[in-house]
Coordinates of C-alpha atoms in Angstrom, one line a residue:
M180 CA 37.6 -33.6 -7.1
D181 CA 34.0 -32.7 -6.4
N182 CA 32.3 -31.6 -9.7
K183 CA 28.8 -31.3 -8.3
P184 CA 27.1 -28.1 -9.4
K185 CA 26.7 -25.6 -6.6
K186 CA 23.2 -24.8 -5.6
S187 CA 22.3 -21.2 -6.2
F188 CA 20.7 -19.2 -3.4
K189 CA 17.0 -19.1 -3.7
M190 CA 14.9 -16.5 -1.8
P191 CA 12.3 -18.0 0.5
H192 CA 8.6 -17.8 -0.3
S193 CA 6.8 -14.5 0.6
F194 CA 4.9 -16.4 3.4
I195 CA 8.3 -17.1 5.0
A196 CA 9.2 -13.4 5.0
V197 CA 6.1 -12.5 6.8
I198 CA 6.4 -15.4 9.3
F199 CA 10.0 -14.2 10.0
V200 CA 8.5 -10.8 11.0
L201 CA 6.0 -12.6 13.3
I202 CA 8.9 -14.5 14.9
L203 CA 10.7 -11.2 15.4
V204 CA 7.6 -9.7 17.0
S205 CA 7.3 -12.7 19.3
V206 CA 10.9 -12.2 20.5
M207 CA 10.2 -8.5 21.0
T208 CA 7.3 -9.3 23.3
Y209 CA 9.8 -11.0 25.7
L210 CA 12.4 -8.1 25.5
V211 CA 10.2 -5.0 25.5
P212 CA 8.4 -4.3 28.8
A213 CA 4.7 -4.1 28.7
G214 CA 3.2 -0.6 29.3
K215 CA 0.1 1.4 29.0
Y216 CA -0.8 5.1 28.7
G217 CA -3.7 6.3 30.8
V218 CA -6.8 7.6 29.0
F219 CA -9.2 10.4 29.7
V220 CA -12.6 11.4 28.3
D221 CA -12.8 15.0 26.9
A222 CA -15.8 17.3 27.0
A223 CA -17.2 15.8 23.8
G224 CA -17.1 12.3 25.4
K225 CA -14.2 11.1 23.3
E226 CA -11.6 8.9 24.8
S227 CA -8.0 10.0 24.3
I228 CA -4.6 8.9 25.5
D229 CA -3.0 10.9 28.4
P230 CA 0.7 11.3 27.4
S231 CA 1.6 12.4 31.0
N232 CA 0.2 9.1 32.4
F233 CA 2.4 6.1 31.4
Q234 CA 2.9 3.1 33.6
Y235 CA 4.5 -0.3 33.2
I236 CA 2.3 -3.3 33.6
D237 CA 2.8 -7.1 34.0
S238 CA 4.5 -8.6 30.9
T239 CA 2.3 -10.7 28.7
P240 CA 4.7 -12.2 26.1
V241 CA 3.5 -14.1 23.1
S242 CA 5.1 -17.5 22.4
I243 CA 6.5 -18.4 19.0
F244 CA 4.3 -21.5 19.2
L245 CA 1.2 -19.3 19.3
I246 CA 2.0 -17.8 15.9
P247 CA -0.3 -20.2 14.0
Y248 CA -3.1 -19.3 16.4
Y249 CA -2.6 -15.6 15.7
I250 CA -2.5 -16.2 12.0
V251 CA -6.0 -17.9 12.1
R252 CA -7.3 -15.1 14.3
A253 CA -5.9 -12.5 11.9
L254 CA -7.5 -14.2 8.9
I255 CA -10.9 -14.1 10.7
K256 CA -10.4 -10.5 11.7
Q257 CA -9.4 -9.5 8.1
V258 CA -12.5 -11.1 6.6
N259 CA -13.8 -7.7 5.5
I260 CA -10.7 -7.4 3.3
I261 CA -10.2 -11.1 2.3
I262 CA -13.8 -11.7 1.1
P263 CA -13.8 -8.5 -1.1
L264 CA -10.5 -9.6 -2.6
F265 CA -12.1 -12.8 -3.8
V266 CA -15.1 -10.9 -5.2
I267 CA -12.9 -8.2 -6.9
S268 CA -10.6 -10.9 -8.4
G269 CA -13.6 -12.9 -9.7
G270 CA -15.3 -9.8 -11.2
L271 CA -12.1 -8.6 -13.0
E272 CA -11.5 -12.1 -14.3
V273 CA -14.8 -12.0 -16.2
I274 CA -13.9 -8.6 -17.7
I275 CA -10.4 -9.8 -18.6
K276 CA -11.8 -13.0 -20.2
T277 CA -13.8 -10.9 -22.7
N278 CA -10.4 -9.8 -24.1
T279 CA -11.5 -6.2 -23.9
M280 CA -8.3 -5.3 -22.0
H281 CA -6.3 -7.2 -24.5
A282 CA -7.9 -5.2 -27.4
F283 CA -7.3 -2.0 -25.5
C284 CA -3.7 -2.9 -24.9
C285 CA -3.2 -3.7 -28.6
I286 CA -4.5 -0.2 -29.5
L287 CA -2.2 1.3 -26.8
G288 CA 0.8 -0.6 -28.1
E289 CA 0.2 0.6 -31.7
K290 CA -0.1 4.3 -30.6
C291 CA 2.9 4.3 -28.2
T292 CA 5.9 4.1 -30.4
N293 CA 9.2 5.9 -30.9
G294 CA 9.7 6.4 -27.1
N295 CA 6.5 8.3 -26.4
Q296 CA 5.3 5.4 -24.2
K297 CA 7.2 6.9 -21.3
I298 CA 4.7 9.7 -21.2
F299 CA 2.0 7.3 -20.0
I300 CA 3.9 6.4 -16.8
P301 CA 3.8 9.9 -15.1
L302 CA 0.3 10.4 -16.5
L303 CA -1.0 7.2 -14.9
I304 CA 0.9 7.8 -11.7
F305 CA -0.7 11.3 -11.5
V306 CA -4.2 9.8 -12.0
F307 CA -3.7 7.3 -9.3
S308 CA -2.1 9.9 -7.0
M309 CA -5.3 12.0 -7.4
I310 CA -7.3 8.9 -6.4
G311 CA -5.0 8.4 -3.4
I312 CA -5.7 11.9 -2.1
T313 CA -8.9 10.6 -0.6
Q314 CA -8.7 6.8 -0.9
A315 CA -6.5 4.1 0.6
P316 CA -4.6 1.7 -1.7
M317 CA -6.4 -1.3 -0.3
K318 CA -9.5 -0.6 -2.3
F319 CA -7.6 -0.9 -5.6
I320 CA -5.7 -4.1 -5.2
G321 CA -7.9 -5.6 -7.9
F322 CA -6.4 -3.2 -10.5
A323 CA -2.9 -4.7 -10.1
P324 CA -3.4 -7.2 -13.0
I325 CA -4.7 -4.4 -15.3
G326 CA -1.7 -2.3 -14.4
V327 CA 0.6 -5.2 -15.3
M328 CA -1.2 -5.7 -18.7
L329 CA -0.8 -2.0 -19.5
A330 CA 2.9 -1.9 -18.4
V331 CA 3.8 -5.0 -20.4
T332 CA 2.0 -3.6 -23.4
L333 CA 4.3 -0.5 -23.2
G334 CA 7.4 -2.7 -23.0
Y335 CA 7.9 -2.6 -19.3
D336 CA 7.8 -5.4 -16.6
A337 CA 5.1 -6.3 -14.1
V338 CA 6.8 -4.3 -11.3
V339 CA 6.2 -1.1 -13.3
G340 CA 2.6 -2.0 -13.6
V341 CA 2.2 -2.5 -9.9
A342 CA 4.3 0.5 -9.0
I343 CA 2.2 2.9 -11.1
A344 CA -0.9 2.0 -9.2
L345 CA 0.5 1.3 -5.7
C346 CA 3.1 4.1 -5.5
G347 CA 0.7 6.5 -7.2
I348 CA -2.1 6.0 -4.8
G349 CA 0.5 5.7 -2.0
L350 CA 2.0 9.1 -2.5
G351 CA -1.4 10.8 -2.7
F352 CA -2.4 9.0 0.5
S353 CA 0.9 9.9 2.2
A354 CA 0.7 13.6 1.5
G355 CA -2.9 13.6 2.7
I356 CA -4.1 16.8 1.1
V357 CA -7.7 16.2 2.0
G358 CA -7.6 12.7 3.3
P359 CA -10.0 11.7 6.1
T360 CA -7.2 10.6 8.3
T361 CA -5.7 14.1 7.9
A362 CA -8.8 15.6 9.4
V363 CA -8.9 13.1 12.2
A364 CA -5.2 13.8 13.1
Q365 CA -5.8 17.6 13.0
E366 CA -8.9 17.2 15.2
L367 CA -6.8 15.3 17.8
A368 CA -4.1 18.0 17.6
G369 CA -6.7 20.7 18.2
I370 CA -6.3 22.5 14.9
P371 CA -8.9 23.1 12.1
A372 CA -9.6 20.2 9.8
Y373 CA -7.8 20.4 6.4
S374 CA -5.9 23.6 7.5
G375 CA -2.3 24.0 6.3
L376 CA -3.2 22.8 2.8
S377 CA -0.4 24.5 0.9
M378 CA 2.5 22.5 2.4
R379 CA 0.7 19.2 1.8
V380 CA 0.1 20.2 -1.8
A381 CA 3.8 21.0 -2.1
A382 CA 4.8 17.7 -0.5
H383 CA 2.5 15.8 -2.9
A384 CA 4.0 17.6 -5.9
V385 CA 7.6 16.9 -4.9
L386 CA 6.9 13.3 -4.0
F387 CA 5.1 12.9 -7.4
V388 CA 8.1 14.1 -9.3
V389 CA 10.6 11.9 -7.4
T390 CA 8.4 8.8 -7.8
A391 CA 7.6 9.4 -11.5
V392 CA 11.2 10.0 -12.5
Y393 CA 12.4 6.9 -10.6
I394 CA 9.8 4.6 -12.2
V395 CA 10.3 6.1 -15.7
R396 CA 14.1 5.6 -15.4
Y397 CA 13.7 2.0 -14.2
G398 CA 11.0 1.2 -16.8
E399 CA 13.1 2.6 -19.7
R400 CA 16.1 0.7 -18.5
V401 CA 14.1 -2.5 -18.5
R402 CA 12.4 -1.8 -21.9
K403 CA 15.8 -1.4 -23.5
E404 CA 17.5 -4.3 -21.7
P405 CA 14.9 -6.8 -20.2
A406 CA 17.7 -8.5 -18.2
Q407 CA 17.9 -5.4 -16.0
S408 CA 14.5 -6.2 -14.6
V409 CA 14.3 -7.2 -10.9
L410 CA 12.0 -9.9 -12.1
W411 CA 14.5 -11.4 -14.5
G412 CA 14.5 -15.2 -14.1
A413 CA 11.7 -15.1 -11.5
K414 CA 8.8 -17.7 -11.7
G415 CA 5.2 -17.3 -11.0
I416 CA 4.9 -13.7 -12.3
M417 CA 1.7 -12.7 -14.0
E418 CA 2.3 -13.0 -17.7
F419 CA 0.9 -11.1 -20.6
R420 CA 2.4 -11.4 -24.1
V421 CA 1.2 -8.7 -26.5
D422 CA 2.4 -10.5 -29.6
E423 CA 0.3 -13.6 -28.6
N424 CA -2.8 -11.6 -27.7
K425 CA -3.6 -9.6 -30.9
V426 CA -7.2 -8.7 -30.5
E427 CA -9.2 -6.3 -32.7
M428 CA -11.5 -4.0 -30.8
N429 CA -15.1 -4.7 -31.7
R430 CA -18.6 -3.5 -30.7
K431 CA -18.8 -6.1 -27.8
H432 CA -15.5 -4.9 -26.5
C433 CA -16.7 -1.3 -26.5
L434 CA -19.7 -2.3 -24.5
V435 CA -17.6 -4.2 -21.9
L436 CA -15.1 -1.3 -21.7
A437 CA -18.0 1.1 -21.2
T438 CA -19.3 -1.2 -18.4
F439 CA -15.9 -1.2 -16.8
I440 CA -15.5 2.7 -17.0
I441 CA -19.0 3.3 -15.6
G442 CA -18.4 0.8 -12.8
F443 CA -15.1 2.6 -11.9
I444 CA -16.8 6.0 -11.9
A445 CA -19.6 4.6 -9.7
M446 CA -17.1 3.2 -7.3
M447 CA -15.2 6.5 -7.0
T448 CA -18.4 8.5 -6.6
G449 CA -19.5 6.1 -3.8
C450 CA -16.2 6.4 -2.1
L451 CA -16.1 10.2 -2.2
K452 CA -19.8 11.0 -1.7
W453 CA -21.0 8.2 0.5
G454 CA -17.8 6.9 2.1
W455 CA -18.1 3.4 0.7
D456 CA -15.7 0.9 2.2
L457 CA -13.9 -2.0 0.6
P458 CA -16.8 -4.5 1.0
T459 CA -19.2 -2.0 -0.5
T460 CA -17.0 -1.2 -3.5
S461 CA -16.5 -4.9 -4.2
V462 CA -20.2 -5.1 -5.0
V463 CA -19.5 -3.0 -8.0
F464 CA -17.3 -5.8 -9.4
I465 CA -20.2 -8.3 -9.1
W466 CA -22.3 -5.9 -11.3
M467 CA -19.3 -5.5 -13.7
A468 CA -19.0 -9.2 -14.1
I469 CA -22.8 -9.8 -14.6
I470 CA -23.3 -6.9 -17.1
G471 CA -19.9 -7.1 -18.8
G472 CA -20.3 -10.9 -19.2
L473 CA -23.8 -10.7 -20.6
V474 CA -23.2 -7.9 -23.1
Y475 CA -20.1 -9.8 -24.4
G476 CA -22.2 -12.9 -24.9
F477 CA -21.2 -15.2 -22.0
S478 CA -24.0 -17.4 -20.6
P479 CA -24.8 -17.1 -16.9
S480 CA -23.1 -20.4 -16.3
E481 CA -19.9 -19.3 -18.1
I482 CA -19.9 -16.0 -16.0
C483 CA -20.1 -18.1 -12.8
E484 CA -17.3 -20.5 -13.9
I485 CA -15.0 -17.6 -14.8
F486 CA -15.8 -15.7 -11.6
V487 CA -14.9 -18.7 -9.5
S488 CA -11.7 -19.2 -11.4
G489 CA -10.7 -15.6 -10.8
A490 CA -11.5 -15.8 -7.1
K491 CA -9.3 -18.9 -6.7
G492 CA -6.4 -16.9 -8.1
S493 CA -6.5 -14.4 -5.2
V494 CA -6.0 -17.1 -2.4
F495 CA -2.3 -16.1 -2.2
S496 CA -3.1 -12.4 -1.8
A497 CA -5.8 -13.2 0.8
M498 CA -3.5 -15.3 2.9
I499 CA -0.8 -12.7 2.8
V500 CA -3.3 -10.1 4.1
G501 CA -4.1 -12.4 7.0
L502 CA -0.5 -13.2 7.8
G503 CA 0.4 -9.5 8.0
A504 CA -2.4 -8.7 10.3
A505 CA -1.2 -11.3 12.8
A506 CA 1.7 -9.0 13.9
A507 CA -0.6 -6.3 15.1
L508 CA -2.7 -8.8 17.1
M509 CA 0.4 -10.2 18.8
M510 CA 1.7 -6.7 19.8
D511 CA -1.7 -5.7 21.0
D512 CA -2.0 -8.8 23.3
A513 CA 1.6 -8.3 24.5
N514 CA 0.9 -4.6 25.4
I515 CA 4.3 -3.4 24.0
L516 CA 3.1 -0.7 21.6
D517 CA 2.7 2.1 24.1
T518 CA 6.2 1.3 25.5
V519 CA 7.7 1.7 22.0
V520 CA 5.9 5.0 21.5
M521 CA 7.0 6.3 24.9
A522 CA 10.7 5.3 24.2
L523 CA 10.7 7.0 20.9
A524 CA 9.1 10.2 22.3
S525 CA 11.7 10.4 25.1
C526 CA 14.5 10.6 22.5
M527 CA 13.3 13.9 21.2
S528 CA 14.8 16.1 23.9
Y529 CA 18.3 15.1 22.9
L530 CA 18.0 16.5 19.3
P531 CA 18.7 20.0 17.9
V532 CA 15.5 22.0 17.2
I533 CA 16.0 21.8 13.4
L534 CA 16.0 17.9 13.6
R535 CA 13.0 17.5 15.8
A536 CA 10.4 17.6 13.1
P537 CA 12.3 15.1 10.9
A538 CA 12.7 13.0 14.0
M539 CA 8.9 12.9 14.4
F540 CA 8.6 11.6 10.8
I541 CA 11.2 8.9 11.5
M542 CA 9.5 8.0 14.8
N543 CA 6.1 7.5 13.1
T544 CA 7.8 5.5 10.3
V545 CA 9.0 3.1 13.1
I546 CA 5.5 3.2 14.8
N547 CA 3.9 2.4 11.4
F548 CA 5.7 -1.0 11.6
F549 CA 3.7 -1.8 14.7
V550 CA 0.4 -0.1 13.8
S551 CA -0.3 -0.1 10.0
S552 CA -3.9 1.2 10.4
A553 CA -3.9 5.0 9.7
T554 CA -6.9 5.7 11.8
G555 CA -5.7 3.5 14.7
Q556 CA -2.3 5.1 14.4
S557 CA -3.6 8.6 14.7
A558 CA -5.5 7.7 17.8
I559 CA -2.3 6.5 19.4
V560 CA 0.3 8.9 18.0
M561 CA -1.4 12.3 17.9
P562 CA -2.1 12.5 21.6
I563 CA 1.6 11.9 22.1
F564 CA 2.9 14.1 19.3
T565 CA 0.7 17.1 20.2
P566 CA 2.2 17.9 23.6
L567 CA 5.6 16.7 22.4
A568 CA 5.5 19.2 19.6
D569 CA 4.5 22.0 22.0
L570 CA 7.4 21.2 24.3
S571 CA 9.9 20.8 21.4
G572 CA 9.2 23.9 19.5
V573 CA 7.5 22.1 16.6
T574 CA 4.1 23.4 15.3
R575 CA 1.1 21.1 15.6
Q576 CA 0.6 21.3 11.9
T577 CA 4.1 20.0 11.3
A578 CA 3.4 17.2 13.7
V579 CA 0.4 16.2 11.7
L580 CA 2.4 16.2 8.4
A581 CA 5.1 14.1 10.1
Y582 CA 2.4 11.6 11.1
K583 CA 0.9 11.5 7.6
L584 CA 4.3 11.0 5.8
G585 CA 5.5 8.5 8.3
D586 CA 2.3 6.5 8.1
G587 CA 2.1 6.5 4.4
L588 CA 5.4 6.0 2.7
S589 CA 6.7 3.1 4.7
N590 CA 3.5 1.1 3.9
Y591 CA 5.2 0.0 0.7
I592 CA 8.3 -1.6 2.2
F593 CA 6.9 -3.4 5.3
P594 CA 6.2 -7.1 4.5
H595 CA 3.2 -7.4 6.8
V596 CA 1.2 -4.4 5.4
S597 CA -1.9 -5.7 3.7
S598 CA -2.1 -3.3 0.8
L599 CA 1.5 -3.9 -0.3
M600 CA 1.3 -7.7 -0.1
G601 CA -2.1 -7.7 -1.7
F602 CA -0.8 -5.7 -4.8
I603 CA 2.3 -7.7 -5.3
G604 CA 0.6 -10.9 -4.5
A605 CA -2.1 -10.2 -7.2
A606 CA 0.8 -9.9 -9.8
G607 CA 2.7 -12.9 -8.5
I608 CA 5.7 -10.7 -7.4
S609 CA 7.6 -12.0 -4.4
Y610 CA 8.5 -9.5 -1.6
D611 CA 12.3 -9.8 -2.1
R612 CA 11.9 -9.0 -5.8
W613 CA 9.7 -6.0 -5.0
M614 CA 12.2 -4.7 -2.5
R615 CA 15.0 -4.8 -5.1
F616 CA 13.0 -2.2 -6.9
M617 CA 11.5 -0.3 -4.0
W618 CA 14.3 0.3 -1.5
K619 CA 16.0 3.0 -3.4
L620 CA 12.7 4.8 -4.1
F621 CA 11.8 4.6 -0.5
I622 CA 15.1 6.1 0.6
M623 CA 14.6 9.0 -1.9
Q624 CA 11.1 9.6 -0.7
A625 CA 12.3 9.5 3.0
L626 CA 15.1 12.0 2.3
V627 CA 12.6 14.3 0.6
S628 CA 10.3 14.0 3.6
V629 CA 13.1 14.9 6.0
G630 CA 13.8 17.9 3.9
I631 CA 10.1 18.9 3.9
M632 CA 10.1 18.5 7.7
M633 CA 13.1 20.7 8.1
L634 CA 11.5 23.4 5.9
C635 CA 8.3 23.2 8.0
Q636 CA 10.5 23.7 11.1
M637 CA 12.3 26.7 9.7
I638 CA 9.1 28.5 8.5
S639 CA 7.0 27.5 11.6
Y640 CA 4.4 25.8 9.3
T641 CA 0.9 26.4 10.5

């Protein structure tokens, strides 16, 4: 009789999950015919896609054996994301090493007793959702460790910490109340920029309630019974033990905290007023590290050593960002994206009128798998969605909202999306563990979005 213990199933590394996606994309390049839409230049000299001019072209499939080549290409192409990740992680490590966040978490832990800690989850989600109205999640990957520290202090797990920031910013970005990509999409659709504000505000509100309730319920379940956590038994998760990090807030901590808050305000002001991108905002973290380290009492050499140590910790996140970007490069070289868009658009004519707006949301969710860039996606999708909406009895304003919701919400389930993998990578959470938490929330958000699209169709939203 064989008494050998059976080996338990072990989920593969996150790199393997992304590489599986790359293999799937490679197979698709052989199965999906290559095709291209024609382009035209409008009166303003802007190049746009001509939805009435599609033609198949010679197939250019991408071999599985070329995947390592595309990974390297993607790493080089994503350097404007990867380098800032190193800088942000290094700067935050200096702030964290001052124990200022530990002291703040101790104060928070003392104040949040008798169940009132659950108030902080919707409050923080709301704050991050306000940030997401105009900013993309990618700029805030560095805040994942701080989110984890706050969540663990309140008795929750690391997933709650990541979800508060990522899902908060994500729902603000997805509703796109006054987001830059909203204006771009509306311009391409030939409607006034930022028009139709009321429905986007309503969508933001409903998505906020659904997201906050889901995260609070999960967090409270984990707080009462830690074994219910999707991270139970997982290794490599960012750790923070409140009972082992008792720190009294002193004058130095207050100075460091003031430095951090001023830096955050400066970063938000730069993003809103001057349109700072990720590389520019990462410069703020260098100043945070220098000023915060010096006022705490670190020597210049100590600041440099801590900064380098923090930067090393973001290698995993940086690699994940590059791996995910390889999928878009492969599809672009294979010329299959336009074919996918054309096939999805052709399905619209078979649906009842009430389902055509929800279908556009679902279509753009699928398209978002292939093109995760919101700006690039609007340039591809809106020239197709605009005439499609006109022919299908869907208002152009509804088509824009379908694009926004389809582009935004699915960014937090696709394993090759840089913002998702950057956030969970910074906290040491594997993709499979994240999806154990996220899949139900995404389905709820998607159903809400379908309902919103149906309402838009019924009221002829303009």
